[in-house]
mmCIF file of C-alpha atoms in Angstrom:
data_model
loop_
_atom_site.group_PDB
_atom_site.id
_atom_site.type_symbol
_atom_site.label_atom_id
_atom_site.label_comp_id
_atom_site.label_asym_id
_atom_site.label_seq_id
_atom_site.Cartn_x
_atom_site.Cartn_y
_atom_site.Cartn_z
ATOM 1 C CA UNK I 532 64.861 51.130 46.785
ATOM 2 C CA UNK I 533 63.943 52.096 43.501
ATOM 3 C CA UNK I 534 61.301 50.944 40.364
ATOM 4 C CA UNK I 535 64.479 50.095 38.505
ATOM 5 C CA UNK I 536 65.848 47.865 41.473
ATOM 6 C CA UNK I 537 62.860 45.951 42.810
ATOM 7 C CA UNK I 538 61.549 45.784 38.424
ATOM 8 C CA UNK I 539 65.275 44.151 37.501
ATOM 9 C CA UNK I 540 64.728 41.801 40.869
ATOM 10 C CA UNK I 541 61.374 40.683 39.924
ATOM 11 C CA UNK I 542 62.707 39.747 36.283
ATOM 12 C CA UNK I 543 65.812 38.118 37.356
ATOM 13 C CA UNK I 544 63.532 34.868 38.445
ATOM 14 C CA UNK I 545 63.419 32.005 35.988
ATOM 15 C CA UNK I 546 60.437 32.705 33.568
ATOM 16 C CA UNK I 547 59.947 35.773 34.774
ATOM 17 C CA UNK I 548 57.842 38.301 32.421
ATOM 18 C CA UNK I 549 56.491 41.668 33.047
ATOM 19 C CA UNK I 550 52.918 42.781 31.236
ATOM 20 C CA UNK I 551 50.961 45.867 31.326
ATOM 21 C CA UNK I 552 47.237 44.477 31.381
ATOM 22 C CA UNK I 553 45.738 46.610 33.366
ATOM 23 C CA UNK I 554 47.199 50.315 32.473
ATOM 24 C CA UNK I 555 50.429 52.024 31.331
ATOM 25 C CA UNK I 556 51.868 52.323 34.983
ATOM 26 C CA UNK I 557 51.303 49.151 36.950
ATOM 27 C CA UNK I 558 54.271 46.569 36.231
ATOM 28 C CA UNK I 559 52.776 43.293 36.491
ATOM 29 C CA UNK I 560 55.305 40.310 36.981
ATOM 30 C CA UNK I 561 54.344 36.941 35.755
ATOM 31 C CA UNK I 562 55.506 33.454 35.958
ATOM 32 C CA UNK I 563 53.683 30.810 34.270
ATOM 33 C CA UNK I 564 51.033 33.398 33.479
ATOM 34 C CA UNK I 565 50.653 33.976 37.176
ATOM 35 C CA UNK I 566 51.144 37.012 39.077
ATOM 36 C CA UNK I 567 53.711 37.293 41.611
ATOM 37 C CA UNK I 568 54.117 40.872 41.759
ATOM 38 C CA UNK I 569 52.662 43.983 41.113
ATOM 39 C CA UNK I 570 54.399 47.825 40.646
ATOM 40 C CA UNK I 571 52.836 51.091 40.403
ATOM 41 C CA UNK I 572 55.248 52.636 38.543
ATOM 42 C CA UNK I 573 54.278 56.274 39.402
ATOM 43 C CA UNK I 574 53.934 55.786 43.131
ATOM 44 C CA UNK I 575 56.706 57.699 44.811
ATOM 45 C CA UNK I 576 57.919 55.776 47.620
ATOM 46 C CA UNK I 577 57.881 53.100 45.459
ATOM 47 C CA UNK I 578 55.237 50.238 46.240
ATOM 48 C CA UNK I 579 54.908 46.628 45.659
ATOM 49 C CA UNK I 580 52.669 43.912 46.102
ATOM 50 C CA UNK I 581 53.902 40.318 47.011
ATOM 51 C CA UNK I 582 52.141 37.086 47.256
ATOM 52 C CA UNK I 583 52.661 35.709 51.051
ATOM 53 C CA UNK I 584 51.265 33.383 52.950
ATOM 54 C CA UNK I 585 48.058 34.484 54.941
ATOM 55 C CA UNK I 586 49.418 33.945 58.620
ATOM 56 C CA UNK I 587 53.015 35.267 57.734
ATOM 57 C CA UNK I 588 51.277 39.031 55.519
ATOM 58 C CA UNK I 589 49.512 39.174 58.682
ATOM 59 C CA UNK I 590 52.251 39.129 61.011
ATOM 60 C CA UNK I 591 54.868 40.990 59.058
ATOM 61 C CA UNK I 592 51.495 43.846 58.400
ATOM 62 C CA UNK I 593 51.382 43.655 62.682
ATOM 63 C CA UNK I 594 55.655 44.232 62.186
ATOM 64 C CA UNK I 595 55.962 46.844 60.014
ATOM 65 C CA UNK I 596 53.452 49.958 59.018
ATOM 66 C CA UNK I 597 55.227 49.788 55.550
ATOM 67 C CA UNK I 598 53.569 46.437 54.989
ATOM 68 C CA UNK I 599 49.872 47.018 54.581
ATOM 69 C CA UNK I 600 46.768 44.336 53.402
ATOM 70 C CA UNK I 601 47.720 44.043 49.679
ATOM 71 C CA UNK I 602 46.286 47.017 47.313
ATOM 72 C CA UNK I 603 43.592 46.066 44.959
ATOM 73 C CA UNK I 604 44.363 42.486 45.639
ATOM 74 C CA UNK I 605 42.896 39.681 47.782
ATOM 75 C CA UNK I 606 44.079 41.059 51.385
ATOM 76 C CA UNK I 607 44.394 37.612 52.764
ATOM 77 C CA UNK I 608 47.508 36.379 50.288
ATOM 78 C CA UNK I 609 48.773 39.898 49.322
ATOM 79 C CA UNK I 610 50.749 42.727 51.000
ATOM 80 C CA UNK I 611 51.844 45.607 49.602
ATOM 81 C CA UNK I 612 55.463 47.267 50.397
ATOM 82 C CA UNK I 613 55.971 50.497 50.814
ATOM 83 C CA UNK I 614 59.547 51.361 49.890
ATOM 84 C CA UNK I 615 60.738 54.190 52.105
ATOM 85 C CA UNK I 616 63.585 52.458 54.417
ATOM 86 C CA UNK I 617 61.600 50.903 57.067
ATOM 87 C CA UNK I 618 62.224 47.729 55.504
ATOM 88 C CA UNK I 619 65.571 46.217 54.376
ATOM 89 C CA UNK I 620 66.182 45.608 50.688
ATOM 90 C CA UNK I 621 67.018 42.522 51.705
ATOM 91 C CA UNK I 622 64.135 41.369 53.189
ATOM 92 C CA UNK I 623 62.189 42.715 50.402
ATOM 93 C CA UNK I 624 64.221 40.332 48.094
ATOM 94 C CA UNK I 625 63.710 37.814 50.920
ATOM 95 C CA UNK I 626 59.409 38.843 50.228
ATOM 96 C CA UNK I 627 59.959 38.652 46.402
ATOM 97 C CA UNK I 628 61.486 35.378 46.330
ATOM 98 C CA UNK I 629 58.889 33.607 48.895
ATOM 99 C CA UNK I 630 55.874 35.228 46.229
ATOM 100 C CA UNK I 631 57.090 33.884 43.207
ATOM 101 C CA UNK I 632 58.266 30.377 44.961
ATOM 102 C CA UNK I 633 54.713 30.452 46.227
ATOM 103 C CA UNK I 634 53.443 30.733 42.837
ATOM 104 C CA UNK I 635 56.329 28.823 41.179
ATOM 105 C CA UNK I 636 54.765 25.925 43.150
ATOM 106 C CA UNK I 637 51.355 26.278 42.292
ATOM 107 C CA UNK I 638 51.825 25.630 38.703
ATOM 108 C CA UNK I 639 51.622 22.099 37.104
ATOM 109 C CA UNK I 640 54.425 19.989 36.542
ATOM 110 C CA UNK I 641 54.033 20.658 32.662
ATOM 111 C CA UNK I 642 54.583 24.248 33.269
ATOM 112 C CA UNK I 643 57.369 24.070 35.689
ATOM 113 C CA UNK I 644 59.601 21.869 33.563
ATOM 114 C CA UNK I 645 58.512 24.158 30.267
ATOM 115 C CA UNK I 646 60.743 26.992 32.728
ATOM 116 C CA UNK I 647 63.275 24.733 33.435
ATOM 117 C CA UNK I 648 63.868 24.316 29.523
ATOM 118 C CA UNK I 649 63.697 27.122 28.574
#
């Protein structure tokens, strides 16, 4: 799995927009101007965070030691992914999709049909 690959993923989501707030190397993926994912850029496997729900980041973290308590984020809703084959791509798509529904559904109404229209 590359930057490329899991960056192209993140943007293929309906309103999905990637910023650079917080420095020149740490993709940040937004919907609604909510964050449902997070790339370092220079990190080599690459690494992502996901938004997941607290018992599920906990199991898949007891699962996997490429899953670990989310970097830099709030450990109970975040894991971070580290990209080096012990995970499917697939299931990383799977853990990309469920963030971004996740925060997809958090957002008002208003927002959510202002995506659909546009």
């Amino acid at each position: 799995m590359t930057f490329d690959i899991l960056s192209d993923y993140c943007l293929s989501h309906m309103g999905a927009i990637k910023e650079y707030p917080f420095d020149e190397t740490t993709a940040v993926y937004k919907v609604g101007n909510k964050i449902f994912a997070l790339i370092d850029e220079e990190s080599r496997p690459p690494r992502i965070n996901v938004k997941c729900d607290p018992f599920y980041a906990r199991e898949l973290r007891e699962m996997y030691t490429s899953v670990i308590a989310g970097y830099h984020m709030n450990k109970k809703h975040w894991n971070t992914i580290i990209c080096e084959g012990e995970v499917d791509d697939a299931s990383i798509f799977e853990w990309i999709d469920d963030s971004y529904d996740l925060v997809f559904g958090s957002l008002s109404k208003k927002a959510q049909n202002q995506i659909y229209s546009s």
